[in-house]
PDB file of C-alpha atoms in Angstrom:
ATOM      1  CA  MET A 917     127.262 111.948 106.636  1.00  0.00           C
ATOM      2  CA  LYS A 918     125.043 113.625 109.178  1.00  0.00           C
ATOM      3  CA  VAL A 919     121.615 114.842 108.152  1.00  0.00           C
ATOM      4  CA  HIS A 920     120.275 117.739 110.225  1.00  0.00           C
ATOM      5  CA  HIS A 921     116.661 118.458 111.100  1.00  0.00           C
ATOM      6  CA  VAL A 922     115.301 115.233 109.559  1.00  0.00           C
ATOM      7  CA  PRO A 923     112.028 114.178 111.244  1.00  0.00           C
ATOM      8  CA  LEU A 924     111.395 110.663 112.573  1.00  0.00           C
ATOM      9  CA  ASN A 925     115.125 109.983 112.719  1.00  0.00           C
ATOM     10  CA  VAL A 926     115.087 109.236 109.002  1.00  0.00           C
ATOM     11  CA  ARG A 927     118.889 108.945 108.966  1.00  0.00           C
ATOM     12  CA  ARG A 928     118.620 105.766 111.011  1.00  0.00           C
ATOM     13  CA  LEU A 929     115.726 104.648 108.882  1.00  0.00           C
ATOM     14  CA  ALA A 930     117.862 105.086 105.789  1.00  0.00           C
ATOM     15  CA  CYS A 931     120.556 102.815 107.202  1.00  0.00           C
ATOM     16  CA  ALA A 932     117.969 100.048 107.119  1.00  0.00           C
ATOM     17  CA  ALA A 933     116.223 101.135 103.923  1.00  0.00           C
ATOM     18  CA  LEU A 934     117.766  98.367 101.854  1.00  0.00           C
ATOM     19  CA  LEU A 935     115.732  95.902 103.902  1.00  0.00           C
ATOM     20  CA  ILE A 936     112.388  97.638 103.525  1.00  0.00           C
ATOM     21  CA  SER A 937     111.506  95.553 100.474  1.00  0.00           C
ATOM     22  CA  ALA A 938     110.652  92.767 102.916  1.00  0.00           C
ATOM     23  CA  LEU A 939     107.758  94.838 104.267  1.00  0.00           C
ATOM     24  CA  ALA A 940     105.584  93.468 101.465  1.00  0.00           C
ATOM     25  CA  ALA A 941     105.731  89.872 102.608  1.00  0.00           C
ATOM     26  CA  ARG A 942     103.188  88.544 100.169  1.00  0.00           C
ATOM     27  CA  THR A 943     102.658  84.801 100.191  1.00  0.00           C
ATOM     28  CA  ALA A 944     100.566  84.623  97.017  1.00  0.00           C
ATOM     29  CA  CYS A 945     101.550  85.504  93.487  1.00  0.00           C
ATOM     30  CA  ALA A 946     102.204  89.139  92.809  1.00  0.00           C
ATOM     31  CA  GLN A 947      99.204  91.440  92.703  1.00  0.00           C
ATOM     32  CA  THR A 948      96.558  88.901  93.617  1.00  0.00           C
ATOM     33  CA  PRO A 949      93.415  90.966  94.399  1.00  0.00           C
ATOM     34  CA  SER A 950      93.513  91.697  98.113  1.00  0.00           C
ATOM     35  CA  PRO A 951      92.884  94.499 100.602  1.00  0.00           C
ATOM     36  CA  MET A 952      96.662  95.109 100.803  1.00  0.00           C
ATOM     37  CA  GLN A 953      97.510  98.569  99.469  1.00  0.00           C
ATOM     38  CA  GLU A 954      99.625  98.453  96.320  1.00  0.00           C
ATOM     39  CA  TRP A 955     102.390 100.612  97.817  1.00  0.00           C
ATOM     40  CA  GLN A 956     102.930  97.952 100.484  1.00  0.00           C
ATOM     41  CA  TYR A 957     104.432  95.612  97.893  1.00  0.00           C
ATOM     42  CA  SER A 958     107.511  97.809  97.513  1.00  0.00           C
ATOM     43  CA  GLY A 959     107.523  99.521 100.917  1.00  0.00           C
ATOM     44  CA  GLY A 960     110.065 102.297 101.378  1.00  0.00           C
ATOM     45  CA  ILE A 961     112.671 100.899  99.029  1.00  0.00           C
ATOM     46  CA  ILE A 962     112.808 104.227  97.179  1.00  0.00           C
ATOM     47  CA  LEU A 963     114.541 105.664 100.275  1.00  0.00           C
ATOM     48  CA  SER A 964     117.548 103.385  99.847  1.00  0.00           C
ATOM     49  CA  ARG A 965     119.142 105.326  96.970  1.00  0.00           C
ATOM     50  CA  LEU A 966     118.195 108.706  98.403  1.00  0.00           C
ATOM     51  CA  PHE A 967     119.998 108.102 101.709  1.00  0.00           C
ATOM     52  CA  GLU A 968     122.459 105.306 100.937  1.00  0.00           C
ATOM     53  CA  PRO A 969     123.743 105.613  97.345  1.00  0.00           C
ATOM     54  CA  ASN A 970     126.517 103.014  97.880  1.00  0.00           C
ATOM     55  CA  LEU A 971     124.333  99.972  98.414  1.00  0.00           C
ATOM     56  CA  PRO A 972     125.547  96.465  97.502  1.00  0.00           C
ATOM     57  CA  ASP A 973     124.790  95.353  93.953  1.00  0.00           C
ATOM     58  CA  TRP A 974     122.632  92.422  95.110  1.00  0.00           C
ATOM     59  CA  ARG A 975     120.125  92.406  97.958  1.00  0.00           C
ATOM     60  CA  ILE A 976     118.393  89.102  98.648  1.00  0.00           C
ATOM     61  CA  ILE A 977     115.701  88.388 101.220  1.00  0.00           C
ATOM     62  CA  LEU A 978     114.010  84.989 101.564  1.00  0.00           C
ATOM     63  CA  GLY A 979     111.428  83.881 104.094  1.00  0.00           C
ATOM     64  CA  ALA A 980     108.050  82.387 104.918  1.00  0.00           C
ATOM     65  CA  ALA A 981     104.765  84.154 105.571  1.00  0.00           C
ATOM     66  CA  ALA A 982     101.172  83.607 106.660  1.00  0.00           C
ATOM     67  CA  GLU A 983      98.235  85.871 105.932  1.00  0.00           C
ATOM     68  CA  SER A 984      94.526  86.232 106.514  1.00  0.00           C
ATOM     69  CA  GLN A 985      92.378  87.832 103.798  1.00  0.00           C
ATOM     70  CA  PRO A 986      88.858  87.583 102.286  1.00  0.00           C
ATOM     71  CA  VAL A 987      88.325  84.511 100.096  1.00  0.00           C
ATOM     72  CA  TYR A 988      87.622  86.956  97.243  1.00  0.00           C
ATOM     73  CA  THR A 989      87.145  90.713  96.947  1.00  0.00           C
ATOM     74  CA  GLY A 990      83.855  91.589  98.627  1.00  0.00           C
ATOM     75  CA  ALA A 991      83.528  88.285 100.494  1.00  0.00           C
ATOM     76  CA  HIS A 992      82.366  87.984 104.076  1.00  0.00           C
ATOM     77  CA  ALA A 993      84.413  84.824 104.715  1.00  0.00           C
ATOM     78  CA  TYR A 994      88.171  84.840 105.277  1.00  0.00           C
ATOM     79  CA  LYS A 995      90.947  82.367 104.564  1.00  0.00           C
ATOM     80  CA  VAL A 996      94.404  81.832 106.051  1.00  0.00           C
ATOM     81  CA  GLN A 997      97.219  80.788 103.777  1.00  0.00           C
ATOM     82  CA  GLY A 998     100.988  80.543 103.842  1.00  0.00           C
ATOM     83  CA  GLY A 999     103.812  80.604 101.369  1.00  0.00           C
ATOM     84  CA  PRO A1000     107.321  81.818 100.547  1.00  0.00           C
ATOM     85  CA  VAL A1001     108.716  85.330 100.557  1.00  0.00           C
ATOM     86  CA  ILE A1002     111.182  86.089  97.758  1.00  0.00           C
ATOM     87  CA  ASN A1003     112.693  89.513  97.245  1.00  0.00           C
ATOM     88  CA  ILE A1004     115.751  89.974  95.032  1.00  0.00           C
ATOM     89  CA  GLN A1005     117.013  93.440  94.081  1.00  0.00           C
ATOM     90  CA  TYR A1006     119.832  94.175  91.636  1.00  0.00           C
ATOM     91  CA  GLU A1007     121.101  97.671  92.393  1.00  0.00           C
ATOM     92  CA  ASP A1008     118.071  99.914  91.713  1.00  0.00           C
ATOM     93  CA  ILE A1009     117.698  98.474  88.217  1.00  0.00           C
ATOM     94  CA  ALA A1010     115.828  95.156  88.395  1.00  0.00           C
ATOM     95  CA  PHE A1011     113.868  93.117  90.919  1.00  0.00           C
ATOM     96  CA  LEU A1012     112.046  89.837  91.456  1.00  0.00           C
ATOM     97  CA  SER A1013     109.607  89.448  94.338  1.00  0.00           C
ATOM     98  CA  THR A1014     106.467  87.607  95.376  1.00  0.00           C
ATOM     99  CA  GLY A1015     104.883  91.003  95.982  1.00  0.00           C
ATOM    100  CA  ASP A1016     105.923  93.156  93.025  1.00  0.00           C
ATOM    101  CA  GLY A1017     106.666  90.556  90.333  1.00  0.00           C
ATOM    102  CA  LEU A1018     109.554  90.653  87.853  1.00  0.00           C
ATOM    103  CA  GLY A1019     110.435  94.218  86.932  1.00  0.00           C
ATOM    104  CA  PHE A1020     112.849  96.801  85.616  1.00  0.00           C
ATOM    105  CA  ASN A1021     113.292 100.452  86.623  1.00  0.00           C
ATOM    106  CA  PHE A1022     113.965 102.183  83.301  1.00  0.00           C
ATOM    107  CA  LEU A1023     114.096 105.683  84.845  1.00  0.00           C
ATOM    108  CA  ARG A1024     115.749 106.130  88.207  1.00  0.00           C
ATOM    109  CA  GLY A1025     117.212 108.882  90.321  1.00  0.00           C
ATOM    110  CA  ASP A1026     117.711 109.888  93.946  1.00  0.00           C
ATOM    111  CA  HIS A1027     114.071 110.953  94.314  1.00  0.00           C
ATOM    112  CA  TYR A1028     112.225 108.871  91.723  1.00  0.00           C
ATOM    113  CA  ARG A1029     111.787 105.559  89.936  1.00  0.00           C
ATOM    114  CA  VAL A1030     109.717 104.711  86.892  1.00  0.00           C
ATOM    115  CA  GLY A1031     109.471 101.131  85.741  1.00  0.00           C
ATOM    116  CA  ALA A1032     107.542  98.176  84.420  1.00  0.00           C
ATOM    117  CA  ALA A1033     106.873  94.702  85.753  1.00  0.00           C
ATOM    118  CA  ILE A1034     105.084  91.455  85.054  1.00  0.00           C
ATOM    119  CA  ALA A1035     102.982  90.326  87.991  1.00  0.00           C
ATOM    120  CA  TYR A1036     100.244  87.696  88.339  1.00  0.00           C
ATOM    121  CA  ASP A1037      96.553  87.629  89.179  1.00  0.00           C
ATOM    122  CA  LEU A1038      95.192  84.405  90.674  1.00  0.00           C
ATOM    123  CA  GLY A1039      91.611  85.122  89.600  1.00  0.00           C
ATOM    124  CA  ARG A1040      88.617  83.684  91.441  1.00  0.00           C
ATOM    125  CA  LYS A1041      87.042  80.234  91.776  1.00  0.00           C
ATOM    126  CA  GLU A1042      83.389  79.370  92.337  1.00  0.00           C
ATOM    127  CA  ARG A1043      84.504  76.939  94.997  1.00  0.00           C
ATOM    128  CA  ASP A1044      85.867  79.875  97.038  1.00  0.00           C
ATOM    129  CA  ASP A1045      82.267  80.470  98.174  1.00  0.00           C
ATOM    130  CA  TYR A1046      79.653  78.150  96.610  1.00  0.00           C
ATOM    131  CA  GLY A1047      76.895  79.854  98.574  1.00  0.00           C
ATOM    132  CA  ASN A1048      77.464  83.190  96.840  1.00  0.00           C
ATOM    133  CA  LEU A1049      79.424  82.381  93.666  1.00  0.00           C
ATOM    134  CA  ARG A1050      77.638  79.281  92.364  1.00  0.00           C
ATOM    135  CA  GLY A1051      76.714  79.922  88.752  1.00  0.00           C
ATOM    136  CA  MET A1052      79.064  82.894  88.383  1.00  0.00           C
ATOM    137  CA  GLY A1053      81.846  80.877  86.775  1.00  0.00           C
ATOM    138  CA  ASP A1054      85.571  81.075  87.448  1.00  0.00           C
ATOM    139  CA  ILE A1055      87.849  84.002  86.674  1.00  0.00           C
ATOM    140  CA  SER A1056      91.014  82.351  85.412  1.00  0.00           C
ATOM    141  CA  ALA A1057      94.495  83.202  86.626  1.00  0.00           C
ATOM    142  CA  ALA A1058      96.442  85.509  84.318  1.00  0.00           C
ATOM    143  CA  PRO A1059      99.622  87.580  84.089  1.00  0.00           C
ATOM    144  CA  ALA A1060      99.416  91.322  84.628  1.00  0.00           C
ATOM    145  CA  ALA A1061     101.586  93.973  82.948  1.00  0.00           C
ATOM    146  CA  LYS A1062     102.303  96.907  85.252  1.00  0.00           C
ATOM    147  CA  LEU A1063     103.694 100.421  84.827  1.00  0.00           C
ATOM    148  CA  PHE A1064     104.570 102.353  87.982  1.00  0.00           C
ATOM    149  CA  ALA A1065     106.233 105.520  89.227  1.00  0.00           C
ATOM    150  CA  THR A1066     107.464 106.401  92.722  1.00  0.00           C
ATOM    151  CA  TYR A1067     108.629 109.784  93.968  1.00  0.00           C
ATOM    152  CA  VAL A1068     109.916 110.827  97.401  1.00  0.00           C
ATOM    153  CA  LEU A1069     109.464 114.477  98.296  1.00  0.00           C
ATOM    154  CA  SER A1070     112.722 115.154 100.170  1.00  0.00           C
ATOM    155  CA  LYS A1071     115.106 113.930 102.861  1.00  0.00           C
ATOM    156  CA  LYS A1072     113.642 116.374 105.347  1.00  0.00           C
ATOM    157  CA  PHE A1073     110.085 115.296 104.596  1.00  0.00           C
ATOM    158  CA  PRO A1074     110.186 111.736 103.158  1.00  0.00           C
ATOM    159  CA  LEU A1075     106.599 111.581 101.900  1.00  0.00           C
ATOM    160  CA  ILE A1076     106.408 109.011  99.099  1.00  0.00           C
ATOM    161  CA  LEU A1077     103.955 109.127  96.194  1.00  0.00           C
ATOM    162  CA  ARG A1078     103.350 105.961  94.163  1.00  0.00           C
ATOM    163  CA  VAL A1079     101.109 105.523  91.124  1.00  0.00           C
ATOM    164  CA  ASP A1080     100.618 102.445  88.986  1.00  0.00           C
ATOM    165  CA  ALA A1081      98.470 100.925  86.275  1.00  0.00           C
ATOM    166  CA  ARG A1082      98.036  97.162  85.752  1.00  0.00           C
ATOM    167  CA  GLN A1083      96.604  95.482  82.667  1.00  0.00           C
ATOM    168  CA  ILE A1084      95.330  91.962  83.350  1.00  0.00           C
ATOM    169  CA  LEU A1085      96.242  89.864  80.299  1.00  0.00           C
ATOM    170  CA  GLY A1086      93.341  87.416  80.369  1.00  0.00           C
ATOM    171  CA  GLY A1087      91.186  86.369  83.308  1.00  0.00           C
ATOM    172  CA  ALA A1088      89.491  89.535  84.569  1.00  0.00           C
ATOM    173  CA  ASP A1089      90.919  91.173  81.419  1.00  0.00           C
ATOM    174  CA  GLY A1090      90.860  94.826  82.391  1.00  0.00           C
ATOM    175  CA  THR A1091      92.930  97.672  83.811  1.00  0.00           C
ATOM    176  CA  VAL A1092      93.398  98.663  87.451  1.00  0.00           C
ATOM    177  CA  GLY A1093      95.241 101.725  88.758  1.00  0.00           C
ATOM    178  CA  ASP A1094      96.301 102.998  92.164  1.00  0.00           C
ATOM    179  CA  VAL A1095      97.387 106.302  93.670  1.00  0.00           C
ATOM    180  CA  GLY A1096      98.942 106.092  97.107  1.00  0.00           C
ATOM    181  CA  ILE A1097     101.000 108.154  99.535  1.00  0.00           C
ATOM    182  CA  TYR A1098     102.876 106.905 102.568  1.00  0.00           C
ATOM    183  CA  MET A1099     105.761 107.800 104.857  1.00  0.00           C
ATOM    184  CA  PRO A1100     107.780 106.525 107.836  1.00  0.00           C
ATOM    185  CA  LEU A1101     106.061 106.912 111.188  1.00  0.00           C
ATOM    186  CA  PRO A1102     107.281 108.412 114.460  1.00  0.00           C
ATOM    187  CA  GLY A1103     109.051 105.765 116.486  1.00  0.00           C
ATOM    188  CA  SER A1104     110.869 104.289 113.499  1.00  0.00           C
ATOM    189  CA  SER A1105     114.516 103.486 114.101  1.00  0.00           C
ATOM    190  CA  LYS A1106     117.374 101.377 112.780  1.00  0.00           C
ATOM    191  CA  LYS A1107     115.853  98.308 114.464  1.00  0.00           C
ATOM    192  CA  PHE A1108     112.147  98.947 113.934  1.00  0.00           C
ATOM    193  CA  VAL A1109     110.747 100.588 110.806  1.00  0.00           C
ATOM    194  CA  MET A1110     107.089 101.563 110.239  1.00  0.00           C
ATOM    195  CA  PHE A1111     105.224 102.992 107.254  1.00  0.00           C
ATOM    196  CA  ALA A1112     101.581 103.957 106.809  1.00  0.00           C
ATOM    197  CA  GLY A1113      99.448 105.726 104.254  1.00  0.00           C
ATOM    198  CA  PRO A1114      96.228 105.791 102.214  1.00  0.00           C
ATOM    199  CA  SER A1115      95.514 104.906  98.593  1.00  0.00           C
ATOM    200  CA  ILE A1116      92.723 105.002  96.009  1.00  0.00           C
ATOM    201  CA  THR A1117      92.097 102.303  93.413  1.00  0.00           C
ATOM    202  CA  PHE A1118      90.380 102.844  90.042  1.00  0.00           C
ATOM    203  CA  ALA A1119      89.389 100.283  87.417  1.00  0.00           C
ATOM    204  CA  THR A1120      87.918 100.023  83.935  1.00  0.00           C
ATOM    205  CA  HIS A1121      84.427  98.754  83.180  1.00  0.00           C
ATOM    206  CA  ARG A1122      85.812  95.492  81.755  1.00  0.00           C
ATOM    207  CA  TYR A1123      87.670  94.660  84.956  1.00  0.00           C
ATOM    208  CA  LEU A1124      84.862  95.651  87.293  1.00  0.00           C
ATOM    209  CA  GLN A1125      82.312  93.744  85.228  1.00  0.00           C
ATOM    210  CA  SER A1126      84.423  90.577  85.501  1.00  0.00           C
ATOM    211  CA  GLU A1127      84.866  90.946  89.246  1.00  0.00           C
ATOM    212  CA  PHE A1128      81.553  92.462  90.349  1.00  0.00           C
ATOM    213  CA  GLY A1129      79.122  92.393  87.438  1.00  0.00           C
ATOM    214  CA  VAL A1130      76.368  89.832  86.733  1.00  0.00           C
ATOM    215  CA  THR A1131      75.435  89.015  83.149  1.00  0.00           C
ATOM    216  CA  ALA A1132      72.030  87.663  82.105  1.00  0.00           C
ATOM    217  CA  ALA A1133      73.461  84.147  81.837  1.00  0.00           C
ATOM    218  CA  GLN A1134      75.105  84.407  85.258  1.00  0.00           C
ATOM    219  CA  SER A1135      71.860  85.733  86.715  1.00  0.00           C
ATOM    220  CA  LEU A1136      69.937  82.670  85.509  1.00  0.00           C
ATOM    221  CA  ALA A1137      72.609  80.331  86.884  1.00  0.00           C
ATOM    222  CA  SER A1138      73.231  82.050  90.205  1.00  0.00           C
ATOM    223  CA  GLY A1139      69.992  83.794  91.151  1.00  0.00           C
ATOM    224  CA  HIS A1140      71.746  87.158  91.488  1.00  0.00           C
ATOM    225  CA  PRO A1141      70.078  90.061  89.674  1.00  0.00           C
ATOM    226  CA  VAL A1142      71.666  91.342  86.477  1.00  0.00           C
ATOM    227  CA  PHE A1143      74.189  94.033  87.367  1.00  0.00           C
ATOM    228  CA  ASP A1144      76.228  96.225  85.024  1.00  0.00           C
ATOM    229  CA  THR A1145      79.190  98.054  86.532  1.00  0.00           C
ATOM    230  CA  HIS A1146      80.567 101.475  85.706  1.00  0.00           C
ATOM    231  CA  ALA A1147      84.231 102.412  85.330  1.00  0.00           C
ATOM    232  CA  GLY A1148      85.691 104.535  88.095  1.00  0.00           C
ATOM    233  CA  MET A1149      86.662 104.203  91.706  1.00  0.00           C
ATOM    234  CA  GLN A1150      86.929 100.667  93.067  1.00  0.00           C
ATOM    235  CA  SER A1151      88.079 101.285  96.629  1.00  0.00           C
ATOM    236  CA  VAL A1152      89.839 103.481  99.150  1.00  0.00           C
ATOM    237  CA  GLY A1153      92.075 102.119 101.850  1.00  0.00           C
ATOM    238  CA  VAL A1154      94.904 102.544 104.289  1.00  0.00           C
ATOM    239  CA  GLY A1155      97.881 100.306 104.958  1.00  0.00           C
ATOM    240  CA  PHE A1156     100.405  99.809 107.761  1.00  0.00           C
ATOM    241  CA  SER A1157     103.716  97.966 107.393  1.00  0.00           C
ATOM    242  CA  ALA A1158     106.405  97.338 109.998  1.00  0.00           C
ATOM    243  CA  THR A1159     109.717  95.502 110.099  1.00  0.00           C
ATOM    244  CA  GLY A1160     111.588  94.552 113.260  1.00  0.00           C
ATOM    245  CA  PHE A1161     115.240  93.622 112.848  1.00  0.00           C
ATOM    246  CA  LEU A1162     115.863  90.691 115.191  1.00  0.00           C
ATOM    247  CA  THR A1163     119.539  90.316 114.229  1.00  0.00           C
ATOM    248  CA  ALA A1164     121.781  91.544 111.438  1.00  0.00           C
ATOM    249  CA  HIS A1165     120.183  88.970 109.126  1.00  0.00           C
ATOM    250  CA  TRP A1166     116.791  87.969 110.571  1.00  0.00           C
ATOM    251  CA  LEU A1167     113.769  90.258 110.409  1.00  0.00           C
ATOM    252  CA  LEU A1168     110.086  90.023 111.266  1.00  0.00           C
ATOM    253  CA  ASN A1169     107.369  91.741 109.191  1.00  0.00           C
ATOM    254  CA  ILE A1170     103.802  92.736 109.934  1.00  0.00           C
ATOM    255  CA  ASP A1171     101.470  94.109 107.247  1.00  0.00           C
ATOM    256  CA  ALA A1172      97.892  95.228 107.826  1.00  0.00           C
ATOM    257  CA  ALA A1173      95.381  96.894 105.522  1.00  0.00           C
ATOM    258  CA  LEU A1174      91.801  98.119 105.650  1.00  0.00           C
ATOM    259  CA  THR A1175      89.895  98.751 102.414  1.00  0.00           C
ATOM    260  CA  LYS A1176      86.415 100.121 101.719  1.00  0.00           C
ATOM    261  CA  LEU A1177      84.855  99.231  98.362  1.00  0.00           C
ATOM    262  CA  LYS A1178      83.336 102.188  96.535  1.00  0.00           C
ATOM    263  CA  GLY A1179      81.282 102.789  93.395  1.00  0.00           C
ATOM    264  CA  SER A1180      79.944  99.738  91.555  1.00  0.00           C
ATOM    265  CA  PRO A1181      81.809  97.192  93.739  1.00  0.00           C
ATOM    266  CA  ASP A1182      80.131  98.608  96.843  1.00  0.00           C
ATOM    267  CA  ILE A1183      76.590  97.971  95.520  1.00  0.00           C
ATOM    268  CA  SER A1184      77.260  94.798  93.523  1.00  0.00           C
ATOM    269  CA  PRO A1185      75.038  91.797  94.385  1.00  0.00           C
ATOM    270  CA  ILE A1186      78.265  89.767  94.563  1.00  0.00           C
ATOM    271  CA  THR A1187      79.599  91.932  97.386  1.00  0.00           C
ATOM    272  CA  GLN A1188      78.709  90.606 100.824  1.00  0.00           C
ATOM    273  CA  THR A1189      80.609  93.273 102.759  1.00  0.00           C
ATOM    274  CA  SER A1190      82.307  96.388 101.438  1.00  0.00           C
ATOM    275  CA  THR A1191      84.870  96.527 104.261  1.00  0.00           C
ATOM    276  CA  GLN A1192      87.867  94.277 103.615  1.00  0.00           C
ATOM    277  CA  ARG A1193      90.776  93.550 105.966  1.00  0.00           C
ATOM    278  CA  GLU A1194      94.091  91.778 105.622  1.00  0.00           C
ATOM    279  CA  LEU A1195      96.825  90.826 108.068  1.00  0.00           C
ATOM    280  CA  ALA A1196     100.147  89.207 107.170  1.00  0.00           C
ATOM    281  CA  PHE A1197     103.185  88.058 109.159  1.00  0.00           C
ATOM    282  CA  SER A1198     106.516  86.827 107.883  1.00  0.00           C
ATOM    283  CA  ILE A1199     109.938  85.811 109.129  1.00  0.00           C
ATOM    284  CA  ASN A1200     112.756  86.562 106.705  1.00  0.00           C
ATOM    285  CA  TYR A1201     116.497  86.165 106.262  1.00  0.00           C
ATOM    286  CA  GLN A1202     118.688  88.741 104.539  1.00  0.00           C
ATOM    287  CA  PHE A1203     121.750  87.352 102.772  1.00  0.00           C
TER     288      PHE A1203
END
């Protein structure tokens, strides 16, 4: 099938769309707080059904990744860590990945997907930065229940809208939501695929208070002034993801993101810098 007047050579992009799930080469557990934009976890996988409806039932990508990110949200110091990449897709029905968690698309069509997933939040440890977090206590790791929806505008203009809401079940114990848009970039081809786009993150008072607030007891223990957060915007950011296909089975991913904390997180005494960056690389094999 030939598609006429499609910008960015999206027809070629679609031939590789089944591999785009590897763009979100997350090494940590799904949805760990990070500057990575939430849409980067699933990349352009919504394009696969729109352009290639006869995909194989199973799509499996395994690999290894390394990433650099702040030691916690708002930190000045960075850490480098590595880990596995796992991305398993069954048709457009179910998935398991280190980026998006374990999920099910209960509504799906050529232009849209609506689903739910269980992800994981690694929390925060005082030992991540004793100089700034001593006396603040740990935020324990916890599962996160997520609802999401993705919609692609059209074949001729493949702008993708993604929204989600995540409830942390313990640990930070609050709700976080994201609204993001992204699309393939000029220069994308069958061998090299790029996406970029902005997003906005919102959160409830409970979540922001756990992550950025300071109670009276924490103030006495840490020396930070008491700080009460307000529900609303947490951050704005932009992400870039690219995949280069080295062979028919091997592919190389690069993910980068820049986030600016807003609202209460921006002025929290816990926040050392409101500008957060992340860079991740991975090498992956498609079965």
